[in-house]
């Protein structure tokens, strides 16, 4: 099986008393696909000792295969491929991203400058993500006060509201305009409504990415209670949904991310009109028991 580890699972594996045995068992039966996202998150760790331990663990898990590219780059790359009628996607990093891969092979390269750069990059994504949802909550709560019957009861219900012409989400026209604008920005081409359905089917990263946004929009902007950011998945946690079509198992130790990705995995497939996903999202504790019963 192809396995992807979230950074939280990498930390759990590093702290596991049976870490050496687990790595040997994993390597003997499965293929681990390292991700650029988890590598950068490891590099951002402020402790030099911990950083080295985690990077050494990533090196031990890897068979030398280049890591998967960043989720946002994968979506953009897949979109351009779709616009040109290509059926295959290069999922690994490109030459310009090799310095990150070199750090995995030599942890001593992860000096203070690299750590600070990685940390600031993560911060530049997470802080605007929180603010966007805070702003959206004010707008949506005002709309729901005027139209209380349109309040979605779940993240799935929120996504289904895009099928209705009149809804608090703006309906199918709002979804189409959003995707069309992003598609045109990336490819300089017009996207028809029929082509959008094909895009969702052939590039599953698209509906998974949108389902991730809808999941967190519901959790932070629509829920009447427990809508704060505490214990909820952040921007980078949700980005991991883009990796789901590329692996058989995705392992995490983050409770909020685990719950979100399991739902996103199903909702994204429904949006793309695909069968039930083959990818399994597992908690680290469950995955550990499958490796060492």
CSV table of N, CA, C and O in Angstrom, one decimal, residues 160-226:
chain,number,residue,atom,x,y,z
A,160,UNK,N,-24.5,20.4,-0.1
A,160,UNK,CA,-25.7,20.1,-0.9
A,160,UNK,C,-26.5,21.4,-1.3
A,160,UNK,O,-27.2,21.4,-2.3
A,161,UNK,N,-26.3,22.4,-0.4
A,161,UNK,CA,-27.0,23.7,-0.7
A,161,UNK,C,-26.6,24.3,-2.0
A,161,UNK,O,-27.3,25.2,-2.6
A,162,UNK,N,-25.4,23.9,-2.5
A,162,UNK,CA,-24.9,24.5,-3.7
A,162,UNK,C,-25.7,23.9,-4.9
A,162,UNK,O,-25.5,24.4,-6.0
A,163,UNK,N,-26.5,22.9,-4.7
A,163,UNK,CA,-27.3,22.4,-5.8
A,163,UNK,C,-28.6,23.1,-5.9
A,163,UNK,O,-29.3,23.0,-6.9
A,164,UNK,N,-28.9,23.9,-4.9
A,164,UNK,CA,-30.2,24.7,-4.9
A,164,UNK,C,-29.9,26.1,-5.5
A,164,UNK,O,-28.9,26.7,-5.1
A,165,UNK,N,-30.8,26.6,-6.3
A,165,UNK,CA,-30.6,27.9,-6.9
A,165,UNK,C,-30.6,29.0,-5.9
A,165,UNK,O,-29.7,29.9,-5.9
A,166,UNK,N,-31.5,28.9,-4.9
A,166,UNK,CA,-31.6,29.9,-3.9
A,166,UNK,C,-31.2,29.3,-2.5
A,166,UNK,O,-31.9,28.4,-2.0
A,167,UNK,N,-30.1,29.7,-2.0
A,167,UNK,CA,-29.6,29.2,-0.7
A,167,UNK,C,-28.6,30.2,-0.1
A,167,UNK,O,-28.2,31.1,-0.8
A,168,UNK,N,-28.3,30.0,1.1
A,168,UNK,CA,-27.4,30.9,1.8
A,168,UNK,C,-26.0,30.8,1.1
A,168,UNK,O,-25.2,31.8,1.2
A,169,UNK,N,-25.7,29.7,0.5
A,169,UNK,CA,-24.4,29.6,-0.2
A,169,UNK,C,-24.3,30.3,-1.5
A,169,UNK,O,-23.2,30.5,-2.0
A,170,UNK,N,-25.5,30.7,-2.0
A,170,UNK,CA,-25.5,31.3,-3.3
A,170,UNK,C,-25.8,30.3,-4.4
A,170,UNK,O,-26.0,30.7,-5.6
A,171,UNK,N,-25.9,29.0,-4.1
A,171,UNK,CA,-26.4,28.1,-5.1
A,171,UNK,C,-25.3,27.7,-6.1
A,171,UNK,O,-24.2,28.0,-6.0
A,172,UNK,N,-25.8,26.9,-7.1
A,172,UNK,CA,-24.9,26.3,-8.1
A,172,UNK,C,-24.2,27.4,-8.9
A,172,UNK,O,-23.1,27.2,-9.4
A,173,UNK,N,-24.8,28.5,-9.1
A,173,UNK,CA,-24.2,29.6,-9.8
A,173,UNK,C,-22.9,30.1,-9.1
A,173,UNK,O,-21.9,30.4,-9.7
A,174,UNK,N,-23.0,30.2,-7.8
A,174,UNK,CA,-21.9,30.7,-7.0
A,174,UNK,C,-20.7,29.7,-7.1
A,174,UNK,O,-19.6,30.1,-7.2
A,175,UNK,N,-21.0,28.4,-7.0
A,175,UNK,CA,-20.0,27.4,-7.1
A,175,UNK,C,-19.3,27.5,-8.5
A,175,UNK,O,-18.1,27.5,-8.6
A,176,UNK,N,-20.1,27.6,-9.5
A,176,UNK,CA,-19.6,27.6,-10.9
A,176,UNK,C,-18.7,28.8,-11.1
A,176,UNK,O,-17.7,28.7,-11.7
A,177,UNK,N,-19.2,30.0,-10.7
A,177,UNK,CA,-18.4,31.2,-10.9
A,177,UNK,C,-17.1,31.2,-10.1
A,177,UNK,O,-16.1,31.6,-10.6
A,178,UNK,N,-17.1,30.6,-8.9
A,178,UNK,CA,-15.9,30.4,-8.2
A,178,UNK,C,-14.9,29.6,-8.9
A,178,UNK,O,-13.7,30.0,-9.1
A,179,UNK,N,-15.3,28.4,-9.4
A,179,UNK,CA,-14.4,27.5,-10.1
A,179,UNK,C,-14.0,28.1,-11.4
A,179,UNK,O,-12.8,28.0,-11.8
A,180,UNK,N,-14.9,28.7,-12.1
A,180,UNK,CA,-14.6,29.2,-13.4
A,180,UNK,C,-13.5,30.3,-13.3
A,180,UNK,O,-12.6,30.4,-14.1
A,181,UNK,N,-13.6,31.2,-12.3
A,181,UNK,CA,-12.7,32.3,-12.1
A,181,UNK,C,-11.3,31.7,-11.8
A,181,UNK,O,-10.3,32.2,-12.4
A,182,UNK,N,-11.2,30.7,-10.9
A,182,UNK,CA,-9.9,30.1,-10.6
A,182,UNK,C,-9.3,29.4,-11.8
A,182,UNK,O,-8.1,29.5,-12.0
A,183,UNK,N,-10.2,28.7,-12.5
A,183,UNK,CA,-9.7,28.0,-13.7
A,183,UNK,C,-9.1,28.9,-14.7
A,183,UNK,O,-8.1,28.7,-15.3
A,184,UNK,N,-9.9,30.0,-15.0
A,184,UNK,CA,-9.4,31.0,-16.0
A,184,UNK,C,-8.1,31.6,-15.6
A,184,UNK,O,-7.2,31.9,-16.4
A,185,UNK,N,-8.0,31.9,-14.3
A,185,UNK,CA,-6.8,32.5,-13.8
A,185,UNK,C,-5.6,31.6,-14.0
A,185,UNK,O,-4.5,32.1,-14.3
A,186,UNK,N,-5.8,30.3,-13.9
A,186,UNK,CA,-4.7,29.4,-14.0
A,186,UNK,C,-4.4,29.0,-15.4
A,186,UNK,O,-3.2,28.8,-15.8
A,187,UNK,N,-5.4,28.9,-16.3
A,187,UNK,CA,-5.2,28.4,-17.6
A,187,UNK,C,-5.5,29.4,-18.7
A,187,UNK,O,-5.2,29.1,-19.9
A,188,UNK,N,-6.1,30.6,-18.4
A,188,UNK,CA,-6.5,31.6,-19.4
A,188,UNK,C,-7.5,31.0,-20.3
A,188,UNK,O,-7.7,31.5,-21.5
A,189,UNK,N,-8.3,30.0,-19.9
A,189,UNK,CA,-9.3,29.4,-20.7
A,189,UNK,C,-10.7,29.5,-20.0
A,189,UNK,O,-10.7,29.6,-18.8
A,190,UNK,N,-11.7,29.5,-20.8
A,190,UNK,CA,-13.1,29.5,-20.3
A,190,UNK,C,-13.5,28.1,-19.9
A,190,UNK,O,-13.1,27.1,-20.6
A,191,UNK,N,-14.2,27.9,-18.8
A,191,UNK,CA,-14.6,26.6,-18.3
A,191,UNK,C,-16.1,26.6,-18.4
A,191,UNK,O,-16.8,27.3,-17.7
A,192,UNK,N,-16.7,25.7,-19.2
A,192,UNK,CA,-18.2,25.6,-19.3
A,192,UNK,C,-18.7,24.8,-18.1
A,192,UNK,O,-17.9,24.1,-17.4
A,193,UNK,N,-20.0,24.8,-17.9
A,193,UNK,CA,-20.5,24.0,-16.8
A,193,UNK,C,-20.3,22.5,-17.0
A,193,UNK,O,-20.0,21.8,-16.0
A,194,UNK,N,-20.5,22.0,-18.2
A,194,UNK,CA,-20.2,20.6,-18.4
A,194,UNK,C,-18.7,20.3,-18.2
A,194,UNK,O,-18.4,19.2,-17.6
A,195,UNK,N,-17.9,21.2,-18.6
A,195,UNK,CA,-16.4,20.9,-18.4
A,195,UNK,C,-16.1,20.9,-16.9
A,195,UNK,O,-15.2,20.2,-16.5
A,196,UNK,N,-16.8,21.7,-16.1
A,196,UNK,CA,-16.6,21.7,-14.7
A,196,UNK,C,-16.9,20.3,-14.1
A,196,UNK,O,-16.1,19.9,-13.2
A,197,UNK,N,-17.9,19.7,-14.5
A,197,UNK,CA,-18.2,18.4,-14.0
A,197,UNK,C,-17.1,17.4,-14.4
A,197,UNK,O,-16.8,16.5,-13.7
A,198,UNK,N,-16.6,17.5,-15.7
A,198,UNK,CA,-15.5,16.7,-16.1
A,198,UNK,C,-14.3,17.0,-15.3
A,198,UNK,O,-13.5,16.0,-14.9
A,199,UNK,N,-14.0,18.2,-14.9
A,199,UNK,CA,-12.9,18.6,-14.1
A,199,UNK,C,-12.9,17.9,-12.8
A,199,UNK,O,-11.9,17.4,-12.3
A,200,UNK,N,-14.1,18.0,-12.1
A,200,UNK,CA,-14.3,17.4,-10.8
A,200,UNK,C,-14.0,15.9,-10.9
A,200,UNK,O,-13.5,15.3,-9.9
A,201,UNK,N,-14.5,15.2,-12.0
A,201,UNK,CA,-14.3,13.8,-12.1
A,201,UNK,C,-12.9,13.4,-12.4
A,201,UNK,O,-12.3,12.5,-11.8
A,202,UNK,N,-12.2,14.1,-13.3
A,202,UNK,CA,-10.9,13.7,-13.7
A,202,UNK,C,-9.8,14.3,-12.8
A,202,UNK,O,-8.7,13.8,-12.7
A,203,UNK,N,-10.1,15.4,-12.1
A,203,UNK,CA,-9.1,15.9,-11.1
A,203,UNK,C,-9.8,16.0,-9.8
A,203,UNK,O,-10.3,17.0,-9.3
A,204,UNK,N,-9.8,14.8,-9.1
A,204,UNK,CA,-10.5,14.7,-7.8
A,204,UNK,C,-10.0,15.7,-6.7
A,204,UNK,O,-10.6,15.9,-5.7
A,205,UNK,N,-8.8,16.2,-6.9
A,205,UNK,CA,-8.2,17.2,-6.0
A,205,UNK,C,-9.1,18.4,-5.9
A,205,UNK,O,-9.2,19.1,-4.8
A,206,UNK,N,-9.8,18.8,-7.0
A,206,UNK,CA,-10.7,19.9,-7.0
A,206,UNK,C,-11.8,19.8,-6.0
A,206,UNK,O,-12.0,20.6,-5.1
A,207,UNK,N,-12.7,18.8,-6.1
A,207,UNK,CA,-13.8,18.7,-5.2
A,207,UNK,C,-13.3,18.4,-3.8
A,207,UNK,O,-14.0,18.8,-2.8
A,208,UNK,N,-12.2,17.7,-3.6
A,208,UNK,CA,-11.7,17.5,-2.2
A,208,UNK,C,-11.2,18.8,-1.6
A,208,UNK,O,-11.5,19.1,-0.4
A,209,UNK,N,-10.6,19.7,-2.4
A,209,UNK,CA,-10.2,21.0,-1.9
A,209,UNK,C,-11.4,21.8,-1.5
A,209,UNK,O,-11.5,22.5,-0.5
A,210,UNK,N,-12.4,21.8,-2.4
A,210,UNK,CA,-13.7,22.6,-2.1
A,210,UNK,C,-14.4,22.0,-1.0
A,210,UNK,O,-15.0,22.8,-0.2
A,211,UNK,N,-14.4,20.7,-0.8
A,211,UNK,CA,-15.1,20.1,0.3
A,211,UNK,C,-14.4,20.5,1.6
A,211,UNK,O,-15.1,20.6,2.7
A,212,UNK,N,-13.1,20.6,1.6
A,212,UNK,CA,-12.3,21.0,2.7
A,212,UNK,C,-12.7,22.4,3.1
A,212,UNK,O,-12.9,22.7,4.3
A,213,UNK,N,-12.9,23.3,2.2
A,213,UNK,CA,-13.3,24.7,2.4
A,213,UNK,C,-14.7,24.7,3.0
A,213,UNK,O,-15.0,25.4,4.0
A,214,UNK,N,-15.6,23.9,2.4
A,214,UNK,CA,-17.0,23.9,2.9
A,214,UNK,C,-17.1,23.3,4.3
A,214,UNK,O,-17.9,23.8,5.2
A,215,UNK,N,-16.3,22.3,4.6
A,215,UNK,CA,-16.3,21.7,5.9
A,215,UNK,C,-15.9,22.7,7.0
A,215,UNK,O,-16.6,22.9,8.0
A,216,UNK,N,-14.9,23.5,6.8
A,216,UNK,CA,-14.4,24.4,7.8
A,216,UNK,C,-15.3,25.7,7.8
A,216,UNK,O,-15.5,26.3,8.8
A,217,UNK,N,-15.9,26.1,6.6
A,217,UNK,CA,-16.8,27.2,6.6
A,217,UNK,C,-18.0,26.9,7.5
A,217,UNK,O,-18.5,27.8,8.2
A,218,UNK,N,-18.5,25.7,7.4
A,218,UNK,CA,-19.7,25.3,8.2
A,218,UNK,C,-19.3,25.3,9.7
A,218,UNK,O,-20.0,25.9,10.5
A,219,UNK,N,-18.1,24.8,10.0
A,219,UNK,CA,-17.7,24.6,11.4
A,219,UNK,C,-17.4,26.0,12.0
A,219,UNK,O,-17.7,26.2,13.2
A,220,UNK,N,-16.9,27.0,11.2
A,220,UNK,CA,-16.5,28.2,11.8
A,220,UNK,C,-17.5,29.4,11.6
A,220,UNK,O,-17.5,30.3,12.3
A,221,UNK,N,-18.3,29.3,10.5
A,221,UNK,CA,-19.1,30.4,10.1
A,221,UNK,C,-20.6,30.1,10.3
A,221,UNK,O,-21.4,31.1,10.4
A,222,UNK,N,-21.0,28.8,10.4
A,222,UNK,CA,-22.4,28.5,10.5
A,222,UNK,C,-22.9,28.0,11.8
A,222,UNK,O,-24.0,28.2,12.3
A,223,UNK,N,-22.0,27.2,12.5
A,223,UNK,CA,-22.4,26.6,13.7
A,223,UNK,C,-22.7,27.7,14.8
A,223,UNK,O,-22.1,28.7,14.8
A,224,UNK,N,-23.7,27.4,15.6
A,224,UNK,CA,-24.2,28.3,16.6
A,224,UNK,C,-23.3,28.2,17.9
A,224,UNK,O,-23.4,29.1,18.7
A,225,UNK,N,-22.6,27.1,18.0
A,225,UNK,CA,-21.7,27.0,19.2
A,225,UNK,C,-20.4,26.2,18.8
A,225,UNK,O,-20.4,25.6,17.7
A,226,UNK,N,-19.4,26.3,19.6
A,226,UNK,CA,-18.2,25.6,19.3
A,226,UNK,C,-17.6,26.0,17.9
A,226,UNK,O,-17.2,25.1,17.2
